[in-house]
Amino acid sequence: AQSVTQPDIHITVSEGASLELRCNYSYGATPYLFWYVQSPGQGLQLLLKYFSGDTLVQGIKGFEAEFKRSQSSFNLRKPSVHWSDAAEYFCAVAPGGTYKYIFGTGTRLKVLA
Amino acid sequence: EAGVAQSPRYKIIEKRQSVAFWCNPISGHATLYWYQQILGQGPKLLIQFQNNGVVDDSQLPKDRFSAERLKGVDSTLKIQPAKLEDSAVYLCASLGRFMNTEAFFGQGTRLTVV
């Protein structure tokens, strides 16, 4: 069965530091890949998505993610974190063409001033 | 464009009571989803509609949950009777017709069963 693993439940970084959130998936073929962010009491906002092509994807708010087929990973990165980035981040995969999202358990990001 | 609208935002009920949630997707979006997000977990798909037909309801606890999407626009999700473990945020999402797009999520309804 398809699954998504986000190994870090909580991450704390200082403002201005770089960030990498990990995501690994289990699926036979290349799925559609997404990163969403959720602020307290809010819905999910899309940060970026990967369907095909260039494996380095740029998103909103200065985020990027790199798809590595050999590692079944889709890690999210940001070179310099801002205090407003504190939120919960979810990686999601959708088996090709189905859009039936399977979400990871999320990584809660805390940013220290 | 207007986003996905959900109501109510919050609901507290006693166990064994019934409750209903409403979702209005983005105009023109044919696909609508209901997800359940239990605290500390990622969202889990409950049901997917394409227009007014059900595409996937394999994870919907059909003994107590029901959903409908009359006329292929807005949708309601009902729980009857509610259990304590139904406490969660219920998210509605919709998806447009174009290739390489993404689902848009509403703000959710937070349900507390006491």
PDB file of N, CA, C and O in Angstrom, chain B residues 10-78:
ATOM      1  N   TYR B  10     -16.833  25.325  14.059  1.00  0.00           N
ATOM      2  CA  TYR B  10     -16.668  24.541  15.276  1.00  0.00           C
ATOM      3  C   TYR B  10     -18.008  23.925  15.661  1.00  0.00           C
ATOM      4  O   TYR B  10     -19.056  24.526  15.439  1.00  0.00           O
ATOM      5  N   LYS B  11     -17.938  22.721  16.251  1.00  0.00           N
ATOM      6  CA  LYS B  11     -19.148  22.060  16.707  1.00  0.00           C
ATOM      7  C   LYS B  11     -18.790  21.163  17.886  1.00  0.00           C
ATOM      8  O   LYS B  11     -17.816  20.394  17.821  1.00  0.00           O
ATOM      9  N   ILE B  12     -19.576  21.285  18.944  1.00  0.00           N
ATOM     10  CA  ILE B  12     -19.409  20.412  20.104  1.00  0.00           C
ATOM     11  C   ILE B  12     -20.719  19.667  20.296  1.00  0.00           C
ATOM     12  O   ILE B  12     -21.779  20.297  20.380  1.00  0.00           O
ATOM     13  N   ILE B  13     -20.656  18.353  20.358  1.00  0.00           N
ATOM     14  CA  ILE B  13     -21.856  17.543  20.566  1.00  0.00           C
ATOM     15  C   ILE B  13     -21.557  16.448  21.576  1.00  0.00           C
ATOM     16  O   ILE B  13     -20.384  16.149  21.856  1.00  0.00           O
ATOM     17  N   GLU B  14     -22.605  15.857  22.089  1.00  0.00           N
ATOM     18  CA  GLU B  14     -22.441  14.717  22.978  1.00  0.00           C
ATOM     19  C   GLU B  14     -22.429  13.435  22.144  1.00  0.00           C
ATOM     20  O   GLU B  14     -23.019  13.387  21.054  1.00  0.00           O
ATOM     21  N   LYS B  15     -21.765  12.421  22.692  1.00  0.00           N
ATOM     22  CA  LYS B  15     -21.731  11.148  21.968  1.00  0.00           C
ATOM     23  C   LYS B  15     -23.154  10.643  21.766  1.00  0.00           C
ATOM     24  O   LYS B  15     -24.051  10.911  22.572  1.00  0.00           O
ATOM     25  N   ARG B  16     -23.324   9.961  20.663  1.00  0.00           N
ATOM     26  CA  ARG B  16     -24.608   9.405  20.227  1.00  0.00           C
ATOM     27  C   ARG B  16     -25.523  10.438  19.563  1.00  0.00           C
ATOM     28  O   ARG B  16     -26.559  10.063  19.021  1.00  0.00           O
ATOM     29  N   GLN B  17     -25.134  11.721  19.600  1.00  0.00           N
ATOM     30  CA  GLN B  17     -25.894  12.717  18.855  1.00  0.00           C
ATOM     31  C   GLN B  17     -25.485  12.687  17.382  1.00  0.00           C
ATOM     32  O   GLN B  17     -24.507  12.042  17.001  1.00  0.00           O
ATOM     33  N   SER B  18     -26.245  13.384  16.564  1.00  0.00           N
ATOM     34  CA  SER B  18     -25.913  13.478  15.148  1.00  0.00           C
ATOM     35  C   SER B  18     -25.399  14.884  14.830  1.00  0.00           C
ATOM     36  O   SER B  18     -25.665  15.846  15.560  1.00  0.00           O
ATOM     37  N   VAL B  19     -24.656  14.972  13.727  1.00  0.00           N
ATOM     38  CA  VAL B  19     -24.093  16.262  13.332  1.00  0.00           C
ATOM     39  C   VAL B  19     -23.935  16.256  11.805  1.00  0.00           C
ATOM     40  O   VAL B  19     -23.777  15.194  11.188  1.00  0.00           O
ATOM     41  N   ALA B  20     -23.995  17.443  11.223  1.00  0.00           N
ATOM     42  CA  ALA B  20     -23.828  17.568   9.777  1.00  0.00           C
ATOM     43  C   ALA B  20     -22.906  18.730   9.468  1.00  0.00           C
ATOM     44  O   ALA B  20     -22.959  19.777  10.132  1.00  0.00           O
ATOM     45  N   PHE B  21     -22.073  18.537   8.461  1.00  0.00           N
ATOM     46  CA  PHE B  21     -21.156  19.567   8.002  1.00  0.00           C
ATOM     47  C   PHE B  21     -21.479  19.886   6.551  1.00  0.00           C
ATOM     48  O   PHE B  21     -21.874  19.004   5.790  1.00  0.00           O
ATOM     49  N   TRP B  22     -21.238  21.128   6.193  1.00  0.00           N
ATOM     50  CA  TRP B  22     -21.551  21.569   4.852  1.00  0.00           C
ATOM     51  C   TRP B  22     -20.314  22.084   4.153  1.00  0.00           C
ATOM     52  O   TRP B  22     -19.437  22.687   4.783  1.00  0.00           O
ATOM     53  N   CYS B  23     -20.230  21.859   2.845  1.00  0.00           N
ATOM     54  CA  CYS B  23     -19.102  22.323   2.051  1.00  0.00           C
ATOM     55  C   CYS B  23     -19.585  22.848   0.714  1.00  0.00           C
ATOM     56  O   CYS B  23     -20.380  22.197   0.027  1.00  0.00           O
ATOM     57  N   ASN B  24     -19.087  24.013   0.344  1.00  0.00           N
ATOM     58  CA  ASN B  24     -19.344  24.565  -0.983  1.00  0.00           C
ATOM     59  C   ASN B  24     -18.004  24.696  -1.700  1.00  0.00           C
ATOM     60  O   ASN B  24     -17.164  25.494  -1.288  1.00  0.00           O
ATOM     61  N   PRO B  25     -17.770  23.918  -2.729  1.00  0.00           N
ATOM     62  CA  PRO B  25     -16.459  23.936  -3.384  1.00  0.00           C
ATOM     63  C   PRO B  25     -16.276  25.169  -4.256  1.00  0.00           C
ATOM     64  O   PRO B  25     -17.199  25.973  -4.430  1.00  0.00           O
ATOM     65  N   ILE B  26     -15.096  25.302  -4.802  1.00  0.00           N
ATOM     66  CA  ILE B  26     -14.822  26.375  -5.747  1.00  0.00           C
ATOM     67  C   ILE B  26     -15.699  26.169  -6.979  1.00  0.00           C
ATOM     68  O   ILE B  26     -15.851  25.037  -7.463  1.00  0.00           O
ATOM     69  N   SER B  27     -16.249  27.248  -7.472  1.00  0.00           N
ATOM     70  CA  SER B  27     -17.163  27.175  -8.603  1.00  0.00           C
ATOM     71  C   SER B  27     -16.522  26.465  -9.794  1.00  0.00           C
ATOM     72  O   SER B  27     -15.387  26.775 -10.183  1.00  0.00           O
ATOM     73  N   GLY B  28     -17.242  25.493 -10.327  1.00  0.00           N
ATOM     74  CA  GLY B  28     -16.753  24.776 -11.501  1.00  0.00           C
ATOM     75  C   GLY B  28     -15.910  23.552 -11.199  1.00  0.00           C
ATOM     76  O   GLY B  28     -15.575  22.790 -12.108  1.00  0.00           O
ATOM     77  N   HIS B  29     -15.563  23.361  -9.939  1.00  0.00           N
ATOM     78  CA  HIS B  29     -14.761  22.184  -9.582  1.00  0.00           C
ATOM     79  C   HIS B  29     -15.652  20.949  -9.498  1.00  0.00           C
ATOM     80  O   HIS B  29     -16.571  20.869  -8.697  1.00  0.00           O
ATOM     81  N   ALA B  30     -15.322  19.964 -10.328  1.00  0.00           N
ATOM     82  CA  ALA B  30     -16.153  18.769 -10.406  1.00  0.00           C
ATOM     83  C   ALA B  30     -15.854  17.768  -9.286  1.00  0.00           C
ATOM     84  O   ALA B  30     -16.710  17.000  -8.884  1.00  0.00           O
ATOM     85  N   THR B  31     -14.619  17.775  -8.798  1.00  0.00           N
ATOM     86  CA  THR B  31     -14.216  16.784  -7.798  1.00  0.00           C
ATOM     87  C   THR B  31     -14.245  17.399  -6.409  1.00  0.00           C
ATOM     88  O   THR B  31     -13.732  18.503  -6.201  1.00  0.00           O
ATOM     89  N   LEU B  32     -14.841  16.676  -5.482  1.00  0.00           N
ATOM     90  CA  LEU B  32     -14.932  17.148  -4.099  1.00  0.00           C
ATOM     91  C   LEU B  32     -14.524  16.012  -3.173  1.00  0.00           C
ATOM     92  O   LEU B  32     -14.880  14.847  -3.396  1.00  0.00           O
ATOM     93  N   TYR B  33     -13.767  16.361  -2.152  1.00  0.00           N
ATOM     94  CA  TYR B  33     -13.275  15.383  -1.179  1.00  0.00           C
ATOM     95  C   TYR B  33     -13.688  15.799   0.238  1.00  0.00           C
ATOM     96  O   TYR B  33     -13.752  16.989   0.549  1.00  0.00           O
ATOM     97  N   TRP B  34     -13.884  14.805   1.071  1.00  0.00           N
ATOM     98  CA  TRP B  34     -13.961  15.010   2.517  1.00  0.00           C
ATOM     99  C   TRP B  34     -12.810  14.242   3.157  1.00  0.00           C
ATOM    100  O   TRP B  34     -12.615  13.058   2.892  1.00  0.00           O
ATOM    101  N   TYR B  35     -12.069  14.957   4.017  1.00  0.00           N
ATOM    102  CA  TYR B  35     -10.981  14.358   4.764  1.00  0.00           C
ATOM    103  C   TYR B  35     -11.260  14.489   6.258  1.00  0.00           C
ATOM    104  O   TYR B  35     -11.864  15.473   6.707  1.00  0.00           O
ATOM    105  N   GLN B  36     -10.756  13.529   7.009  1.00  0.00           N
ATOM    106  CA  GLN B  36     -10.799  13.585   8.466  1.00  0.00           C
ATOM    107  C   GLN B  36      -9.375  13.754   8.989  1.00  0.00           C
ATOM    108  O   GLN B  36      -8.477  12.983   8.619  1.00  0.00           O
ATOM    109  N   GLN B  37      -9.147  14.753   9.827  1.00  0.00           N
ATOM    110  CA  GLN B  37      -7.826  14.986  10.391  1.00  0.00           C
ATOM    111  C   GLN B  37      -7.911  14.913  11.902  1.00  0.00           C
ATOM    112  O   GLN B  37      -8.372  15.849  12.558  1.00  0.00           O
ATOM    113  N   ILE B  38      -7.460  13.801  12.437  1.00  0.00           N
ATOM    114  CA  ILE B  38      -7.403  13.618  13.882  1.00  0.00           C
ATOM    115  C   ILE B  38      -6.157  14.320  14.398  1.00  0.00           C
ATOM    116  O   ILE B  38      -5.126  14.358  13.724  1.00  0.00           O
ATOM    117  N   LEU B  39      -6.257  14.873  15.591  1.00  0.00           N
ATOM    118  CA  LEU B  39      -5.157  15.647  16.173  1.00  0.00           C
ATOM    119  C   LEU B  39      -3.859  14.850  16.140  1.00  0.00           C
ATOM    120  O   LEU B  39      -3.807  13.699  16.577  1.00  0.00           O
ATOM    121  N   GLY B  40      -2.819  15.472  15.588  1.00  0.00           N
ATOM    122  CA  GLY B  40      -1.512  14.832  15.533  1.00  0.00           C
ATOM    123  C   GLY B  40      -1.312  13.918  14.338  1.00  0.00           C
ATOM    124  O   GLY B  40      -0.262  13.279  14.214  1.00  0.00           O
ATOM    125  N   GLN B  41      -2.304  13.874  13.458  1.00  0.00           N
ATOM    126  CA  GLN B  41      -2.202  13.023  12.272  1.00  0.00           C
ATOM    127  C   GLN B  41      -2.416  13.835  11.007  1.00  0.00           C
ATOM    128  O   GLN B  41      -2.913  14.966  11.052  1.00  0.00           O
ATOM    129  N   GLY B  42      -2.042  13.239   9.884  1.00  0.00           N
ATOM    130  CA  GLY B  42      -2.337  13.871   8.613  1.00  0.00           C
ATOM    131  C   GLY B  42      -3.775  13.587   8.213  1.00  0.00           C
ATOM    132  O   GLY B  42      -4.414  12.672   8.722  1.00  0.00           O
ATOM    133  N   PRO B  43      -4.299  14.374   7.303  1.00  0.00           N
ATOM    134  CA  PRO B  43      -5.671  14.149   6.836  1.00  0.00           C
ATOM    135  C   PRO B  43      -5.817  12.773   6.183  1.00  0.00           C
ATOM    136  O   PRO B  43      -4.913  12.302   5.496  1.00  0.00           O
ATOM    137  N   LYS B  44      -6.978  12.164   6.409  1.00  0.00           N
ATOM    138  CA  LYS B  44      -7.295  10.870   5.818  1.00  0.00           C
ATOM    139  C   LYS B  44      -8.535  11.001   4.968  1.00  0.00           C
ATOM    140  O   LYS B  44      -9.549  11.535   5.418  1.00  0.00           O
ATOM    141  N   LEU B  45      -8.464  10.514   3.730  1.00  0.00           N
ATOM    142  CA  LEU B  45      -9.596  10.626   2.828  1.00  0.00           C
ATOM    143  C   LEU B  45     -10.770   9.781   3.309  1.00  0.00           C
ATOM    144  O   LEU B  45     -10.627   8.592   3.599  1.00  0.00           O
ATOM    145  N   LEU B  46     -11.939  10.419   3.380  1.00  0.00           N
ATOM    146  CA  LEU B  46     -13.161   9.702   3.710  1.00  0.00           C
ATOM    147  C   LEU B  46     -13.945   9.349   2.457  1.00  0.00           C
ATOM    148  O   LEU B  46     -14.403   8.225   2.283  1.00  0.00           O
ATOM    149  N   ILE B  47     -14.125  10.335   1.579  1.00  0.00           N
ATOM    150  CA  ILE B  47     -14.938  10.115   0.399  1.00  0.00           C
ATOM    151  C   ILE B  47     -14.552  11.104  -0.679  1.00  0.00           C
ATOM    152  O   ILE B  47     -14.133  12.217  -0.392  1.00  0.00           O
ATOM    153  N   GLN B  48     -14.657  10.639  -1.934  1.00  0.00           N
ATOM    154  CA  GLN B  48     -14.376  11.472  -3.091  1.00  0.00           C
ATOM    155  C   GLN B  48     -15.566  11.417  -4.034  1.00  0.00           C
ATOM    156  O   GLN B  48     -16.059  10.338  -4.361  1.00  0.00           O
ATOM    157  N   PHE B  49     -16.023  12.594  -4.450  1.00  0.00           N
ATOM    158  CA  PHE B  49     -17.105  12.718  -5.423  1.00  0.00           C
ATOM    159  C   PHE B  49     -16.559  13.246  -6.749  1.00  0.00           C
ATOM    160  O   PHE B  49     -15.656  14.070  -6.779  1.00  0.00           O
ATOM    161  N   GLN B  50     -17.129  12.775  -7.832  1.00  0.00           N
ATOM    162  CA  GLN B  50     -16.922  13.370  -9.146  1.00  0.00           C
ATOM    163  C   GLN B  50     -18.313  13.801  -9.603  1.00  0.00           C
ATOM    164  O   GLN B  50     -19.177  12.950  -9.840  1.00  0.00           O
ATOM    165  N   ASN B  51     -18.514  15.107  -9.701  1.00  0.00           N
ATOM    166  CA  ASN B  51     -19.852  15.662  -9.890  1.00  0.00           C
ATOM    167  C   ASN B  51     -20.741  15.152  -8.751  1.00  0.00           C
ATOM    168  O   ASN B  51     -20.391  15.341  -7.614  1.00  0.00           O
ATOM    169  N   ASN B  52     -21.842  14.491  -9.019  1.00  0.00           N
ATOM    170  CA  ASN B  52     -22.669  14.024  -7.901  1.00  0.00           C
ATOM    171  C   ASN B  52     -22.529  12.526  -7.663  1.00  0.00           C
ATOM    172  O   ASN B  52     -23.301  11.947  -6.896  1.00  0.00           O
ATOM    173  N   GLY B  53     -21.529  11.908  -8.273  1.00  0.00           N
ATOM    174  CA  GLY B  53     -21.299  10.480  -8.089  1.00  0.00           C
ATOM    175  C   GLY B  53     -20.117  10.201  -7.185  1.00  0.00           C
ATOM    176  O   GLY B  53     -19.151  10.955  -7.166  1.00  0.00           O
ATOM    177  N   VAL B  54     -20.205   9.107  -6.426  1.00  0.00           N
ATOM    178  CA  VAL B  54     -19.137   8.714  -5.521  1.00  0.00           C
ATOM    179  C   VAL B  54     -18.057   7.957  -6.286  1.00  0.00           C
ATOM    180  O   VAL B  54     -18.345   6.974  -6.967  1.00  0.00           O
ATOM    181  N   VAL B  55     -16.805   8.428  -6.175  1.00  0.00           N
ATOM    182  CA  VAL B  55     -15.680   7.756  -6.811  1.00  0.00           C
ATOM    183  C   VAL B  55     -15.024   6.765  -5.857  1.00  0.00           C
ATOM    184  O   VAL B  55     -14.647   5.661  -6.245  1.00  0.00           O
ATOM    185  N   ASP B  56     -14.892   7.188  -4.599  1.00  0.00           N
ATOM    186  CA  ASP B  56     -14.219   6.346  -3.617  1.00  0.00           C
ATOM    187  C   ASP B  56     -14.774   6.654  -2.237  1.00  0.00           C
ATOM    188  O   ASP B  56     -14.713   7.796  -1.802  1.00  0.00           O
ATOM    189  N   ASP B  57     -15.335   5.685  -1.600  1.00  0.00           N
ATOM    190  CA  ASP B  57     -15.776   5.833  -0.203  1.00  0.00           C
ATOM    191  C   ASP B  57     -15.296   4.650   0.621  1.00  0.00           C
ATOM    192  O   ASP B  57     -15.919   4.272   1.622  1.00  0.00           O
ATOM    193  N   SER B  58     -14.182   4.081   0.215  1.00  0.00           N
ATOM    194  CA  SER B  58     -13.687   2.863   0.857  1.00  0.00           C
ATOM    195  C   SER B  58     -13.282   3.075   2.317  1.00  0.00           C
ATOM    196  O   SER B  58     -13.255   2.131   3.096  1.00  0.00           O
ATOM    197  N   GLN B  59     -12.939   4.307   2.696  1.00  0.00           N
ATOM    198  CA  GLN B  59     -12.527   4.560   4.067  1.00  0.00           C
ATOM    199  C   GLN B  59     -13.605   5.285   4.875  1.00  0.00           C
ATOM    200  O   GLN B  59     -13.325   5.754   5.986  1.00  0.00           O
ATOM    201  N   LEU B  60     -14.775   5.359   4.352  1.00  0.00           N
ATOM    202  CA  LEU B  60     -15.887   6.005   5.070  1.00  0.00           C
ATOM    203  C   LEU B  60     -16.570   4.971   5.962  1.00  0.00           C
ATOM    204  O   LEU B  60     -17.028   3.940   5.468  1.00  0.00           O
ATOM    205  N   PRO B  61     -16.637   5.220   7.262  1.00  0.00           N
ATOM    206  CA  PRO B  61     -17.344   4.272   8.165  1.00  0.00           C
ATOM    207  C   PRO B  61     -18.846   4.350   7.915  1.00  0.00           C
ATOM    208  O   PRO B  61     -19.562   5.128   8.549  1.00  0.00           O
ATOM    209  N   LYS B  62     -19.323   3.537   7.026  1.00  0.00           N
ATOM    210  CA  LYS B  62     -20.678   3.699   6.503  1.00  0.00           C
ATOM    211  C   LYS B  62     -21.767   3.369   7.526  1.00  0.00           C
ATOM    212  O   LYS B  62     -22.942   3.687   7.300  1.00  0.00           O
ATOM    213  N   ASP B  63     -21.375   2.728   8.636  1.00  0.00           N
ATOM    214  CA  ASP B  63     -22.402   2.456   9.646  1.00  0.00           C
ATOM    215  C   ASP B  63     -22.836   3.743  10.356  1.00  0.00           C
ATOM    216  O   ASP B  63     -23.931   3.799  10.942  1.00  0.00           O
ATOM    217  N   ARG B  64     -22.004   4.768  10.292  1.00  0.00           N
ATOM    218  CA  ARG B  64     -22.361   5.997  11.003  1.00  0.00           C
ATOM    219  C   ARG B  64     -22.158   7.269  10.169  1.00  0.00           C
ATOM    220  O   ARG B  64     -22.715   8.304  10.494  1.00  0.00           O
ATOM    221  N   PHE B  65     -21.346   7.188   9.139  1.00  0.00           N
ATOM    222  CA  PHE B  65     -21.066   8.355   8.308  1.00  0.00           C
ATOM    223  C   PHE B  65     -21.832   8.235   6.984  1.00  0.00           C
ATOM    224  O   PHE B  65     -21.924   7.147   6.411  1.00  0.00           O
ATOM    225  N   SER B  66     -22.314   9.376   6.525  1.00  0.00           N
ATOM    226  CA  SER B  66     -22.913   9.423   5.198  1.00  0.00           C
ATOM    227  C   SER B  66     -22.575  10.766   4.568  1.00  0.00           C
ATOM    228  O   SER B  66     -22.319  11.746   5.267  1.00  0.00           O
ATOM    229  N   ALA B  67     -22.560  10.801   3.260  1.00  0.00           N
ATOM    230  CA  ALA B  67     -22.260  12.040   2.550  1.00  0.00           C
ATOM    231  C   ALA B  67     -23.048  12.064   1.264  1.00  0.00           C
ATOM    232  O   ALA B  67     -23.329  11.017   0.674  1.00  0.00           O
ATOM    233  N   GLU B  68     -23.400  13.264   0.870  1.00  0.00           N
ATOM    234  CA  GLU B  68     -24.095  13.414  -0.401  1.00  0.00           C
ATOM    235  C   GLU B  68     -23.663  14.694  -1.079  1.00  0.00           C
ATOM    236  O   GLU B  68     -23.187  15.631  -0.437  1.00  0.00           O
ATOM    237  N   ARG B  69     -23.828  14.705  -2.378  1.00  0.00           N
ATOM    238  CA  ARG B  69     -23.485  15.882  -3.166  1.00  0.00           C
ATOM    239  C   ARG B  69     -24.564  16.024  -4.241  1.00  0.00           C
ATOM    240  O   ARG B  69     -24.354  15.694  -5.397  1.00  0.00           O
ATOM    241  N   LEU B  70     -25.683  16.507  -3.800  1.00  0.00           N
ATOM    242  CA  LEU B  70     -26.807  16.676  -4.705  1.00  0.00           C
ATOM    243  C   LEU B  70     -26.475  17.767  -5.720  1.00  0.00           C
ATOM    244  O   LEU B  70     -25.859  18.781  -5.375  1.00  0.00           O
ATOM    245  N   LYS B  71     -26.862  17.562  -6.969  1.00  0.00           N
ATOM    246  CA  LYS B  71     -26.677  18.533  -8.039  1.00  0.00           C
ATOM    247  C   LYS B  71     -25.205  18.791  -8.363  1.00  0.00           C
ATOM    248  O   LYS B  71     -24.886  19.737  -9.093  1.00  0.00           O
ATOM    249  N   GLY B  72     -24.315  17.998  -7.774  1.00  0.00           N
ATOM    250  CA  GLY B  72     -22.914  18.112  -8.136  1.00  0.00           C
ATOM    251  C   GLY B  72     -22.220  19.381  -7.711  1.00  0.00           C
ATOM    252  O   GLY B  72     -21.175  19.721  -8.255  1.00  0.00           O
ATOM    253  N   VAL B  73     -22.788  20.088  -6.733  1.00  0.00           N
ATOM    254  CA  VAL B  73     -22.147  21.328  -6.271  1.00  0.00           C
ATOM    255  C   VAL B  73     -21.763  21.174  -4.808  1.00  0.00           C
ATOM    256  O   VAL B  73     -20.729  20.570  -4.505  1.00  0.00           O
ATOM    257  N   ASP B  74     -22.611  21.673  -3.907  1.00  0.00           N
ATOM    258  CA  ASP B  74     -22.223  21.589  -2.498  1.00  0.00           C
ATOM    259  C   ASP B  74     -22.491  20.191  -1.950  1.00  0.00           C
ATOM    260  O   ASP B  74     -23.172  19.369  -2.572  1.00  0.00           O
ATOM    261  N   SER B  75     -21.940  19.964  -0.774  1.00  0.00           N
ATOM    262  CA  SER B  75     -21.972  18.616  -0.199  1.00  0.00           C
ATOM    263  C   SER B  75     -22.195  18.696   1.300  1.00  0.00           C
ATOM    264  O   SER B  75     -21.836  19.684   1.948  1.00  0.00           O
ATOM    265  N   THR B  76     -22.799  17.656   1.845  1.00  0.00           N
ATOM    266  CA  THR B  76     -22.937  17.534   3.295  1.00  0.00           C
ATOM    267  C   THR B  76     -22.364  16.201   3.745  1.00  0.00           C
ATOM    268  O   THR B  76     -22.481  15.187   3.049  1.00  0.00           O
ATOM    269  N   LEU B  77     -21.739  16.227   4.894  1.00  0.00           N
ATOM    270  CA  LEU B  77     -21.218  15.036   5.547  1.00  0.00           C
ATOM    271  C   LEU B  77     -21.936  14.904   6.886  1.00  0.00           C
ATOM    272  O   LEU B  77     -21.996  15.873   7.641  1.00  0.00           O
ATOM    273  N   LYS B  78     -22.486  13.737   7.143  1.00  0.00           N
ATOM    274  CA  LYS B  78     -23.248  13.532   8.372  1.00  0.00           C
ATOM    275  C   LYS B  78     -22.654  12.404   9.185  1.00  0.00           C
ATOM    276  O   LYS B  78     -22.170  11.401   8.632  1.00  0.00           O
TER     277      LYS B  78
END
